[in-house]
Short mmCIF file of C-alpha atoms in Angstrom, two decimals:
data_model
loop_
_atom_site.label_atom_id
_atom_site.label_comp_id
_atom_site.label_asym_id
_atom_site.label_seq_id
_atom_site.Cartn_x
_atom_site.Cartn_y
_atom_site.Cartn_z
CA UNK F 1 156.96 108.92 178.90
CA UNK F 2 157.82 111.86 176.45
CA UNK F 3 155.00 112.15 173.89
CA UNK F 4 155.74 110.30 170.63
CA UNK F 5 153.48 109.82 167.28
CA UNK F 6 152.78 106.51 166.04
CA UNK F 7 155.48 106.85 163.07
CA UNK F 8 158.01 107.74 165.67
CA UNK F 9 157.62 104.74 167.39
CA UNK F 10 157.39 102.66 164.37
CA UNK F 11 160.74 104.19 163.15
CA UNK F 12 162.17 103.45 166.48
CA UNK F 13 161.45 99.73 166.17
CA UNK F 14 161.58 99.18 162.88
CA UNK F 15 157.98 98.36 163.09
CA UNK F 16 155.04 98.71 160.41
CA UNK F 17 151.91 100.60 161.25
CA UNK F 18 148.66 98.48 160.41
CA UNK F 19 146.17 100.00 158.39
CA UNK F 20 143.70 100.99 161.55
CA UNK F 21 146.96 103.19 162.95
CA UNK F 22 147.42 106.86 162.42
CA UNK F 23 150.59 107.96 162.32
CA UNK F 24 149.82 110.61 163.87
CA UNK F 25 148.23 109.50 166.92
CA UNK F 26 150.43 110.94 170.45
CA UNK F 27 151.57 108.26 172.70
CA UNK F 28 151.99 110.06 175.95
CA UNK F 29 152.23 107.09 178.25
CA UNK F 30 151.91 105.02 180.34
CA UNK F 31 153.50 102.23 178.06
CA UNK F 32 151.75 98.52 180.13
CA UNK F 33 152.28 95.14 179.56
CA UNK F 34 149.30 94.27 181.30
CA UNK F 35 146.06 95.63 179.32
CA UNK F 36 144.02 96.01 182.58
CA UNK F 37 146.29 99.06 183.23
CA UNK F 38 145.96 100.81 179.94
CA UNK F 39 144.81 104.43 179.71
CA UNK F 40 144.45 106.95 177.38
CA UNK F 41 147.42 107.91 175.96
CA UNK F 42 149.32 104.81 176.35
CA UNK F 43 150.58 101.64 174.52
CA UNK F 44 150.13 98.25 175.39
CA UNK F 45 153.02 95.87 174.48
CA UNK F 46 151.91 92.26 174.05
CA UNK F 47 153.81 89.80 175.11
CA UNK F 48 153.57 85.71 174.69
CA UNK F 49 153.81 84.13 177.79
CA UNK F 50 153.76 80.63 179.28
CA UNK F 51 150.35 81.03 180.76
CA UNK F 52 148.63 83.80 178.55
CA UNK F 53 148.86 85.84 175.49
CA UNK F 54 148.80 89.43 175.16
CA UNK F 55 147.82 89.75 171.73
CA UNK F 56 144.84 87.83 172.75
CA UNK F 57 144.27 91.22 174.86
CA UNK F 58 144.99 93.84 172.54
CA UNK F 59 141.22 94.69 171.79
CA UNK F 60 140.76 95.31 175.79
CA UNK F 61 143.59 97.53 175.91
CA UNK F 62 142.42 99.96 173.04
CA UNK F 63 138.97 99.72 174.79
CA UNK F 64 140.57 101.24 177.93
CA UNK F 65 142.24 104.49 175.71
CA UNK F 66 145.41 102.96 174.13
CA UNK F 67 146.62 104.17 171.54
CA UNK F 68 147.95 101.05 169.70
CA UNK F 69 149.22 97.66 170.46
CA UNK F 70 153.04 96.71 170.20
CA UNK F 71 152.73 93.48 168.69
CA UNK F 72 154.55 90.17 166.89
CA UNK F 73 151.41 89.87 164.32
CA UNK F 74 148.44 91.53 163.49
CA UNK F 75 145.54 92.16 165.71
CA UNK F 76 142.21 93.90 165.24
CA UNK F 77 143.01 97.37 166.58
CA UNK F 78 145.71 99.93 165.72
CA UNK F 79 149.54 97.98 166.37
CA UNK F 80 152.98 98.69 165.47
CA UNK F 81 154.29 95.26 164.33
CA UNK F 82 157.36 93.95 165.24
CA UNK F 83 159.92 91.13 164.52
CA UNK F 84 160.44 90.79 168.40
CA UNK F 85 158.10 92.54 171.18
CA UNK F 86 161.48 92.44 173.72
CA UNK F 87 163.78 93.93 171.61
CA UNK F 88 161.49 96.71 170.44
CA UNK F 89 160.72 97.86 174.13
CA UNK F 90 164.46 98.05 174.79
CA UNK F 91 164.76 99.96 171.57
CA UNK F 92 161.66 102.37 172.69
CA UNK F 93 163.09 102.73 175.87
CA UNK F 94 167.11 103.70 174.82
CA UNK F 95 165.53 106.18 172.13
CA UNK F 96 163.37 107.86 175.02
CA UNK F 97 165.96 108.23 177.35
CA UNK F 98 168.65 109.60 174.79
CA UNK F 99 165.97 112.40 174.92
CA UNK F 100 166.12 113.38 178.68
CA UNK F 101 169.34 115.66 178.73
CA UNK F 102 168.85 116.54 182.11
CA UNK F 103 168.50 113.35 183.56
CA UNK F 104 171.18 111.50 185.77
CA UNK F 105 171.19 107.79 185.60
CA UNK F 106 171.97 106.20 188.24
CA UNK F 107 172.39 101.81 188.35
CA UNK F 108 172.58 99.45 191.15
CA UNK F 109 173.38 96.27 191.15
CA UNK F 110 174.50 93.12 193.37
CA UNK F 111 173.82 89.91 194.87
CA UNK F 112 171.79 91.26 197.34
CA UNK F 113 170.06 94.30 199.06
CA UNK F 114 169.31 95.83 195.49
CA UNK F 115 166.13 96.53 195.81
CA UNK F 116 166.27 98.02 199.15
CA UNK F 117 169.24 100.13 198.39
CA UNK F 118 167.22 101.51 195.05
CA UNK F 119 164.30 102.24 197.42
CA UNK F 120 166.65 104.33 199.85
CA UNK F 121 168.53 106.01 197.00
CA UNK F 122 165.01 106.89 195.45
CA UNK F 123 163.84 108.49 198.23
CA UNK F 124 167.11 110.85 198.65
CA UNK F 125 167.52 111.58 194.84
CA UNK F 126 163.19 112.87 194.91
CA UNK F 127 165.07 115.69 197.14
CA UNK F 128 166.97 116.94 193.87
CA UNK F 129 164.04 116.77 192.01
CA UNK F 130 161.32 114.48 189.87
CA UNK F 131 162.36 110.55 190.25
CA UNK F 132 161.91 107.58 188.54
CA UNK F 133 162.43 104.50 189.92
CA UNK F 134 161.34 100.55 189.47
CA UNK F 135 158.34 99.18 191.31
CA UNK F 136 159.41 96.16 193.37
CA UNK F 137 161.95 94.24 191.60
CA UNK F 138 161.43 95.65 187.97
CA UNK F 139 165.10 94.56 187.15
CA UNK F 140 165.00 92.49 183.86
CA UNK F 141 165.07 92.86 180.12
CA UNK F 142 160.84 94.13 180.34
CA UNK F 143 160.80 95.79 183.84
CA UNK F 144 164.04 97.54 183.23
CA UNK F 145 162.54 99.51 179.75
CA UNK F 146 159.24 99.48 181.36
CA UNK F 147 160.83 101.87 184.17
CA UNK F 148 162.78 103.89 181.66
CA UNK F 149 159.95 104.59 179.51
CA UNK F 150 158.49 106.22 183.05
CA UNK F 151 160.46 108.94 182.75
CA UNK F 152 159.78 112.32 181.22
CA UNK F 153 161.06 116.08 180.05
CA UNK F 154 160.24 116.90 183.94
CA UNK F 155 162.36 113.76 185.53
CA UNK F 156 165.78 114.45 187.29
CA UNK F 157 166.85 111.15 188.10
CA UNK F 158 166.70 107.83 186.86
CA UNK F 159 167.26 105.28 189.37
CA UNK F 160 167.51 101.54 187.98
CA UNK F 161 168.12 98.22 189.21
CA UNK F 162 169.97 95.55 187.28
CA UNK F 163 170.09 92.11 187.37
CA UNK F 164 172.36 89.86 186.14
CA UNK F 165 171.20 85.75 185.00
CA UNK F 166 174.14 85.48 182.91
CA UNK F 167 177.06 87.32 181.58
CA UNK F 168 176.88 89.98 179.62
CA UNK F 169 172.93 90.78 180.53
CA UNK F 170 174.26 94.31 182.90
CA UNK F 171 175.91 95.34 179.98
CA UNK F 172 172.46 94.74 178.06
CA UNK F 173 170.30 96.61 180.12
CA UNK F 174 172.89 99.54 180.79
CA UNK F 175 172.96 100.19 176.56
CA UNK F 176 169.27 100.96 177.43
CA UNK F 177 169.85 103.62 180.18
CA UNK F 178 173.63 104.66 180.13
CA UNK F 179 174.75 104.96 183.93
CA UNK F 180 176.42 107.74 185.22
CA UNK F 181 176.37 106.29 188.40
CA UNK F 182 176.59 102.96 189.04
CA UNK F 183 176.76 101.32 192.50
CA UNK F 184 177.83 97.84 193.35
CA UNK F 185 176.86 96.29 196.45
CA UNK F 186 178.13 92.78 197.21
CA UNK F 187 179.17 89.82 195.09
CA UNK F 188 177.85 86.77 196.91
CA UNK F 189 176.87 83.29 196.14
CA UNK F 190 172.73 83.67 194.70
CA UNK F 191 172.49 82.01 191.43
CA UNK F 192 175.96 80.54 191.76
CA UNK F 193 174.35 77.45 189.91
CA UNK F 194 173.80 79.20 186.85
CA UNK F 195 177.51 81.27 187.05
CA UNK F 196 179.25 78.65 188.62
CA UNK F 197 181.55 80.49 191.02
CA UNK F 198 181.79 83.93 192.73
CA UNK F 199 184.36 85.14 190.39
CA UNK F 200 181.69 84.73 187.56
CA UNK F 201 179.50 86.76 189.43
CA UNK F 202 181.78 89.46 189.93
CA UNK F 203 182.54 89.34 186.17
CA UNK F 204 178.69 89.59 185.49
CA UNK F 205 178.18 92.45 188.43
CA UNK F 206 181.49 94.55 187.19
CA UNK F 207 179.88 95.25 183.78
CA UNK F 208 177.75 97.76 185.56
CA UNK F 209 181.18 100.01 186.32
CA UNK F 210 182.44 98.79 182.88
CA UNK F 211 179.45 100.71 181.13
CA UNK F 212 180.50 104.31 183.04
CA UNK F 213 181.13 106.65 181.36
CA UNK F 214 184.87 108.56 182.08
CA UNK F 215 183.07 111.42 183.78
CA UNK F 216 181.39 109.24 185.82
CA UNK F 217 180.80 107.75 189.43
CA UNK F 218 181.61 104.33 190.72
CA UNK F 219 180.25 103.58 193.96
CA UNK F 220 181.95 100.48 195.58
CA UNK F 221 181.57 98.14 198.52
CA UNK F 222 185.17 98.91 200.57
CA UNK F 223 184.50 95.78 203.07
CA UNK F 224 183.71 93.26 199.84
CA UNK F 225 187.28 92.34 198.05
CA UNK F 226 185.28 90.98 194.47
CA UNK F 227 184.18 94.42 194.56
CA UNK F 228 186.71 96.15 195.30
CA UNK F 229 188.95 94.43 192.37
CA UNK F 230 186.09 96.17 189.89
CA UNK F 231 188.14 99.79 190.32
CA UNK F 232 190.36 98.57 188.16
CA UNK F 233 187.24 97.78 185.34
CA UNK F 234 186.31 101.54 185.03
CA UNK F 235 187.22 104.50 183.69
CA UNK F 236 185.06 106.23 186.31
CA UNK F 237 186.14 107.91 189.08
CA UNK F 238 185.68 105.55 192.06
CA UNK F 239 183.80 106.41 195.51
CA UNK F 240 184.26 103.82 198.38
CA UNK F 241 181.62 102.98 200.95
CA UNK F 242 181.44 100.58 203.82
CA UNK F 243 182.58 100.40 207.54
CA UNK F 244 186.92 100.42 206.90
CA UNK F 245 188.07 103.15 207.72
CA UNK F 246 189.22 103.11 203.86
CA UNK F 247 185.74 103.96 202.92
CA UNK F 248 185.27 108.13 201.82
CA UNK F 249 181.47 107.30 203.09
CA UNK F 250 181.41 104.98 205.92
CA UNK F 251 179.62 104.22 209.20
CA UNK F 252 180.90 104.51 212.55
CA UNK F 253 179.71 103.90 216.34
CA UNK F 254 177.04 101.18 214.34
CA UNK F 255 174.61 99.94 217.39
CA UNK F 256 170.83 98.01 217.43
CA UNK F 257 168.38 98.22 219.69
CA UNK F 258 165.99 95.54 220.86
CA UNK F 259 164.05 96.28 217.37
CA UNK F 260 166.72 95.05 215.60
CA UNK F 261 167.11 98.50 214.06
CA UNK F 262 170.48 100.19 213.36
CA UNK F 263 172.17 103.57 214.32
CA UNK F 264 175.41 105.07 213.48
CA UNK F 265 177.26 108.04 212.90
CA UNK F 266 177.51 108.44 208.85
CA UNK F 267 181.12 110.22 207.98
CA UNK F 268 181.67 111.58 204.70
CA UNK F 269 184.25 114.24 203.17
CA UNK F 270 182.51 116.84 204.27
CA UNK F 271 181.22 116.29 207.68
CA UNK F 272 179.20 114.09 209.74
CA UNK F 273 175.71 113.52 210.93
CA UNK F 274 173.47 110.93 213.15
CA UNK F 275 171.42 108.52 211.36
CA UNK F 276 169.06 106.15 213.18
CA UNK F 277 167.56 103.91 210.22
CA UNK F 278 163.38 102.50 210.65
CA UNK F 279 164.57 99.77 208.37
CA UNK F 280 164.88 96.24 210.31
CA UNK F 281 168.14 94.65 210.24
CA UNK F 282 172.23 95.31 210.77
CA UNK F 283 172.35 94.61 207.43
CA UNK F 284 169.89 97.77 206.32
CA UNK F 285 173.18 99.88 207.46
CA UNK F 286 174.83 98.65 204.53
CA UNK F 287 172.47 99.12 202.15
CA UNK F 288 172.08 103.21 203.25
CA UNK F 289 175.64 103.70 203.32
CA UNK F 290 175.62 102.99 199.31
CA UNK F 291 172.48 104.69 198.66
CA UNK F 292 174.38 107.48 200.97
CA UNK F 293 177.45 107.76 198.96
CA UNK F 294 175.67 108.08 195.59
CA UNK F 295 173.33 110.70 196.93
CA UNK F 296 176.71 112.88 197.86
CA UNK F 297 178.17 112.11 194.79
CA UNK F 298 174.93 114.01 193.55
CA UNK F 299 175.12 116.90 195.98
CA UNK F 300 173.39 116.42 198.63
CA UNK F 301 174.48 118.06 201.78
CA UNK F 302 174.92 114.82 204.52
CA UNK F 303 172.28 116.57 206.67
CA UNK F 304 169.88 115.82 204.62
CA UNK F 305 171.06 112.47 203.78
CA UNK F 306 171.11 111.46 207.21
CA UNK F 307 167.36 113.12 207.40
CA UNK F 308 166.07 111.01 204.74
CA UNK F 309 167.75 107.66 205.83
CA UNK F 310 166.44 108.23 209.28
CA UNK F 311 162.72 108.88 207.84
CA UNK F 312 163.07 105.49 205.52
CA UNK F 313 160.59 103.05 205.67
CA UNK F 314 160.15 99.78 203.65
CA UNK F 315 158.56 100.55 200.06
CA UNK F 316 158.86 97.23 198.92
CA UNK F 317 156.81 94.67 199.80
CA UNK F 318 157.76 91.21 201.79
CA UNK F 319 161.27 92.32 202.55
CA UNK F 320 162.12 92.54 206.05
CA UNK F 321 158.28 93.75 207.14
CA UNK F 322 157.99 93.43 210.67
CA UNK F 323 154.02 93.11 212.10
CA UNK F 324 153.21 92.99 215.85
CA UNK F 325 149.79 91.05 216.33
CA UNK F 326 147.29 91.70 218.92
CA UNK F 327 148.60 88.73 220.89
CA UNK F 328 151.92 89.88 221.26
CA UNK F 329 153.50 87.79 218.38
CA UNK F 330 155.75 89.46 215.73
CA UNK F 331 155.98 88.37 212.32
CA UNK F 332 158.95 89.23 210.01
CA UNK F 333 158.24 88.88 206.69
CA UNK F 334 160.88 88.56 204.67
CA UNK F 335 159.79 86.34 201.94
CA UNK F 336 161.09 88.25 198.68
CA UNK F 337 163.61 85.72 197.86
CA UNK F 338 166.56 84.32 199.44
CA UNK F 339 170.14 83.13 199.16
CA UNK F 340 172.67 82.08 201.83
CA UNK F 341 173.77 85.60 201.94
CA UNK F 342 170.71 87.09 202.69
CA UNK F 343 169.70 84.03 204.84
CA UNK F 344 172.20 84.77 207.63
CA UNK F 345 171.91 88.77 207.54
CA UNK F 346 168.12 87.44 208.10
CA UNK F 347 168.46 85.24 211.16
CA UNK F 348 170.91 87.99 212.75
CA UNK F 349 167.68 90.29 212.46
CA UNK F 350 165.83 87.93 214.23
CA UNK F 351 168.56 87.32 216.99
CA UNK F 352 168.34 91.14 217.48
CA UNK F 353 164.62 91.76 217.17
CA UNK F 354 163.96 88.70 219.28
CA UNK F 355 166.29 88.85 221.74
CA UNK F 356 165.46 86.44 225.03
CA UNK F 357 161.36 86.11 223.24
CA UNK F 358 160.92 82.77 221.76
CA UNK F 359 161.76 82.10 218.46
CA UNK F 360 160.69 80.34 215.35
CA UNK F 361 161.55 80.43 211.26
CA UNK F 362 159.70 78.93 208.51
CA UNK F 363 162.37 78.34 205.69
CA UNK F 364 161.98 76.95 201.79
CA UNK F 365 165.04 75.72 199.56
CA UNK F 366 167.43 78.18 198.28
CA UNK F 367 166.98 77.97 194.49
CA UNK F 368 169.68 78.58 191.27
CA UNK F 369 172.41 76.91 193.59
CA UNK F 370 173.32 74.15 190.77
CA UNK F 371 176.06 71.77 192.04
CA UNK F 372 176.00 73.37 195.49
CA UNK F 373 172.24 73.25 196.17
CA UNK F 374 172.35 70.33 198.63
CA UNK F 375 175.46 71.55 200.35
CA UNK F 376 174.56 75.06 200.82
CA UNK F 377 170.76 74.18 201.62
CA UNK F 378 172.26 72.00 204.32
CA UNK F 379 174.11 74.77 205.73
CA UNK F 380 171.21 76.67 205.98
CA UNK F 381 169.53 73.92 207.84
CA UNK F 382 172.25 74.00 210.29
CA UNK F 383 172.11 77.88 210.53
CA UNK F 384 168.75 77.62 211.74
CA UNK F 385 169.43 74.95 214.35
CA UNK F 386 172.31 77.15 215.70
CA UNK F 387 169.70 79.97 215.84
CA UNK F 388 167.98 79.14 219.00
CA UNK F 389 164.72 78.55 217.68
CA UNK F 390 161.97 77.09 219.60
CA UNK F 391 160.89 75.44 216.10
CA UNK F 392 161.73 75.24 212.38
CA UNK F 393 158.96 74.81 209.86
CA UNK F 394 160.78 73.50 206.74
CA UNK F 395 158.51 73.61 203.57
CA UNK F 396 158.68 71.96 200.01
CA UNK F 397 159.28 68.85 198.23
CA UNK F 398 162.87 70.24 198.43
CA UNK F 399 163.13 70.34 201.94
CA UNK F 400 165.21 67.62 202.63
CA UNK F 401 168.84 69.23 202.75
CA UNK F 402 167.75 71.62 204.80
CA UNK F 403 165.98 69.17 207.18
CA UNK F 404 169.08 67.34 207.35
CA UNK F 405 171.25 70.06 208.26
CA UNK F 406 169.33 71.18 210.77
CA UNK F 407 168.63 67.60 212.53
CA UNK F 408 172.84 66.66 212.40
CA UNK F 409 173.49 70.33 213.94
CA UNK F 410 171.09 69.37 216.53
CA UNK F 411 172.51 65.75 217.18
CA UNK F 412 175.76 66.88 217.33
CA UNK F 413 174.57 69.62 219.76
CA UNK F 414 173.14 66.95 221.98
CA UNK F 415 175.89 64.70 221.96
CA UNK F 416 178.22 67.82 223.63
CA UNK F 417 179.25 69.51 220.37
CA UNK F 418 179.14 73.34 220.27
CA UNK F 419 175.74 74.61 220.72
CA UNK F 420 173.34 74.19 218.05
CA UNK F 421 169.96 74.61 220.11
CA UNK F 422 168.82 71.11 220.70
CA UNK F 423 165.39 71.90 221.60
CA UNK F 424 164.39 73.28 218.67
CA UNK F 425 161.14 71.26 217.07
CA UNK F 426 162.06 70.42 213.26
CA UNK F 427 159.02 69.82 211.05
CA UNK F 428 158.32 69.11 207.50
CA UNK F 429 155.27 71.14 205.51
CA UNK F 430 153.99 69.91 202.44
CA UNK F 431 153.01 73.33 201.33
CA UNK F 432 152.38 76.89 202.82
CA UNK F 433 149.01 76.37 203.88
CA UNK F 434 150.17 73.27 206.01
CA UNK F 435 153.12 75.51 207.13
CA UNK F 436 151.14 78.15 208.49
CA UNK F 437 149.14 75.65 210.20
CA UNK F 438 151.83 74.16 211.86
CA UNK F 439 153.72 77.24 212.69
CA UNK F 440 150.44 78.30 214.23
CA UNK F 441 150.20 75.43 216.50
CA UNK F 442 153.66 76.37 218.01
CA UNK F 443 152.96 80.12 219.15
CA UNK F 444 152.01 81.60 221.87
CA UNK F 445 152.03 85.40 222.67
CA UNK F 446 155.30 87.41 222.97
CA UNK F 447 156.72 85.12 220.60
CA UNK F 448 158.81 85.99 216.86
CA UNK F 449 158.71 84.29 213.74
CA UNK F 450 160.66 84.68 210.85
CA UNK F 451 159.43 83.80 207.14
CA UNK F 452 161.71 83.57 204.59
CA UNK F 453 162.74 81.35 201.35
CA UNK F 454 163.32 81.43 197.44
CA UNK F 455 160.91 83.59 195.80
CA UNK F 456 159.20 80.30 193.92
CA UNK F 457 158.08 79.02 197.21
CA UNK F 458 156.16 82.29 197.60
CA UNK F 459 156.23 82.02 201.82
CA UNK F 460 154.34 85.14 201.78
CA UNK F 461 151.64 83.49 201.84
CA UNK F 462 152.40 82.27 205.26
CA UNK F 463 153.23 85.68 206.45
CA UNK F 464 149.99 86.55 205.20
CA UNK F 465 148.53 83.88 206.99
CA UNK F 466 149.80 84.93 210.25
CA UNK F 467 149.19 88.10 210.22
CA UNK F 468 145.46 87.70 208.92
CA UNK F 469 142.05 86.96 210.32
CA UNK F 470 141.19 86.38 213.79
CA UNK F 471 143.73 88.92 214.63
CA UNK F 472 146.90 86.63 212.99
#
């Protein structure tokens, strides 16, 4: 963060110093939410949550070298007070990065892959120079500020991620951090229960290309037609990616191998060059052809972008992490969050990475589906049982749509429908400990699991599990 007094910020705000606070103090950063991270120099922000209260914390943080507390009401160490702890961050956070003239900011959004493609893009924007970019998934109305307020005189780039749970929230967070860039990935069908349809979605997504400024960049999906139709939203200059040949940035000659890991040729206006990606997954090669095309819309020479896709691995955690154990049995964890989308590009990875190895999948219940939930769950349940699994752990007290897709796939396969994998063991776990368990019971070396589900079900914890003590 760029140093600011204690009056700054106040003025910022539109927050009152308490009588303990010197004006004068220097906030240098790191501005936390959570007081066991305070330092000296920084500012904790207290927030009211459902299960604690920061205020309750503020003491703690000054303890540890803050310099004040952001707070809704007093508290017994230096604070700015404000009317609203949110909207002062997001107020810190614009003022701070109206300040950083030499800093390009670039946004990402979409249904899925976000987070990935930010962690690719990240990596080949550090090559220009000092990056800042979210930690995990810091894509909301706090993360988002939170990662802006990261950045300094020194930074180069600004590389955000931003989420959408309703319309008009891109347009929210890209007030904070203008975009000069922004890149839209896909428009599919996660939290089409609180949107309603795709073409909601796309409305919500587009306001990323909306917020562009004329001298801008927008970096669209070629091969998605929602997000295509968002050219026609901007007054940007528009950059295509994807595997049509329409696509200025584009893959060609895309093969796996048994890892499940893609290579391809990556074509741009000015040349070519071989990338073989680390990242598990046909669907990875999407996700570095976008962070591809908005690194050359920065300047860098496709040698190097090739260089740096090819030397990617994850940075995020539970997304696509791929452990071998000492038995011989490989665990993919992939149990960030799901939606049908990302379901199927995750059961393709384990078709490649598998390939005539056994296979198994512990699933949960696609969340934020509204009306569509069952129907949608059920297709995943019938993805899986077309998968060629050996057996399907299914776990939650949501389970059942899933179950049931999977067991009618199977009946019809036994009955002399198309194939569906009828020998594939269906079972119901009460909770991720009991999942583990039973997934557990199944294996036997040389064999491949896949975790995945909605983030609530937090299936990481079977990864975990598996890949844990006793050499699991």
């Amino acid at each position: 963060m760029i140093p600011l007094p204690l009056a700054r910020i106040a003025e910022i705000t539109s927050g009152a110093l308490t009588g303990t606070a010197d004006p004068r103090a220097v906030v240098r950063g790191p501005v936390v939410i959570d007081s066991r991270a305070a330092e000296p120099g920084s500012l904790f922000v207290a927030f009211k949550g459902d299960r604690a209260d920061g205020h309750d914390f503020a003491a703690q943080a000054v303890a540890a070298g803050a310099v004040a507390v952001l707070a809704e009401r007093p508290v017994d160490v230096p604070a700015v007070i404000v009317a609203d702890t949110t909207a002062a961050l997001a107020a810190l956070a614009t003022a701070v990065c109206a300040e950083l003239p030499q800093a390009t900011v670039v946004g990402v959004t979409g249904s899925s892959g976000k987070t990935s493609t930010k962690d690719l893009l990240a990596r080949l924007t550090a090559r220009i120079g000092p990056t800042v970019a979210p930690v995990g998934s810091f894509n909301n109305e706090i993360g988002h500020p939170l990662t802006v307020l990261r950045a300094d005189e020194t930074t180069r780039c600004l590389v955000l991620e931003l989420s959408a749970r309703d319309v008009g929230h891109i347009a929210y967070l890209a007030r904070i951090a203008p975009p000069r860039i922004g890149v839209v990935l896909n428009v599919g069908t996660a939290h089409l229960g609180v949107f309603g349809s795709r073409e909601a979605i796309a409305q919500a997504k587009g306001e990323l290309v909306e917020a562009l400024p004329a001298d801008g960049v927008a970096v669209l999906n070629a091969d998605d037609p929602l997000v295509a139709a968002m050219a026609g939203r901007t007054r940007a200059r528009v950059t295509w990616y994807g595997r049509s040949a329409r696509a200025d940035v584009r893959a060609e000659d895309v093969a796996v191998d048994e890892r499940g890991r893609a290579a391809f040729t990556l074509r741009t206006p000015s040349g070519t060059a071989p990338v073989a990606l680390r990242l598990y997954g046909e669907h990875a090669v999407d996700n570095a052809l976008a962070a591809a095309a908005a690194a050359y819309e920065l300047g860098l020479p496709v040698a190097v972008i090739a260089q740096e896709l090819s030397e990617a691995e994850p940075r995020s955690r539970w997304r696509m992490e791929v452990t071998d154990r000492a038995d011989g049995v490989t665990v993919i964890n992939d149990a960030y969050n799901a939606n049908p989308d990302s379901m199927r590009a995750a059961f393709r990875a384990l078709d490649a990475l598998a390939g005539t190895r056994r296979r198994f999948a512990v699933v949960a219940s696609l969340a934020e589906l509204g009306e569509h939930s069952d129907a949608l769950n059920e297709d995943v349940g019938r993805l899986a049982a077309g998968a060629g699994l050996a057996g399907l752990v299914v776990v939650g007290e949501d389970a059942g749509p899933i179950l049931a897709g999977a067991r009618a796939a199977l009946a019809e396969a036994a009955s002399g429908a198309p194939p569906g994998g009828p020998g594939t063991r269906v079972v119901h776990a009460a909770d991720t400990e009991q999942a583990a368990a039973l997934v557990e019971e199944m294996l036997t070396p040389g064999d491949v699991v896949l975790v995945k589900g909605s983030r609530a079900a937090g299936l990481e914890r079977v990864a975990h599990a598996l890949v844990g003590g006793d050499g699991r």
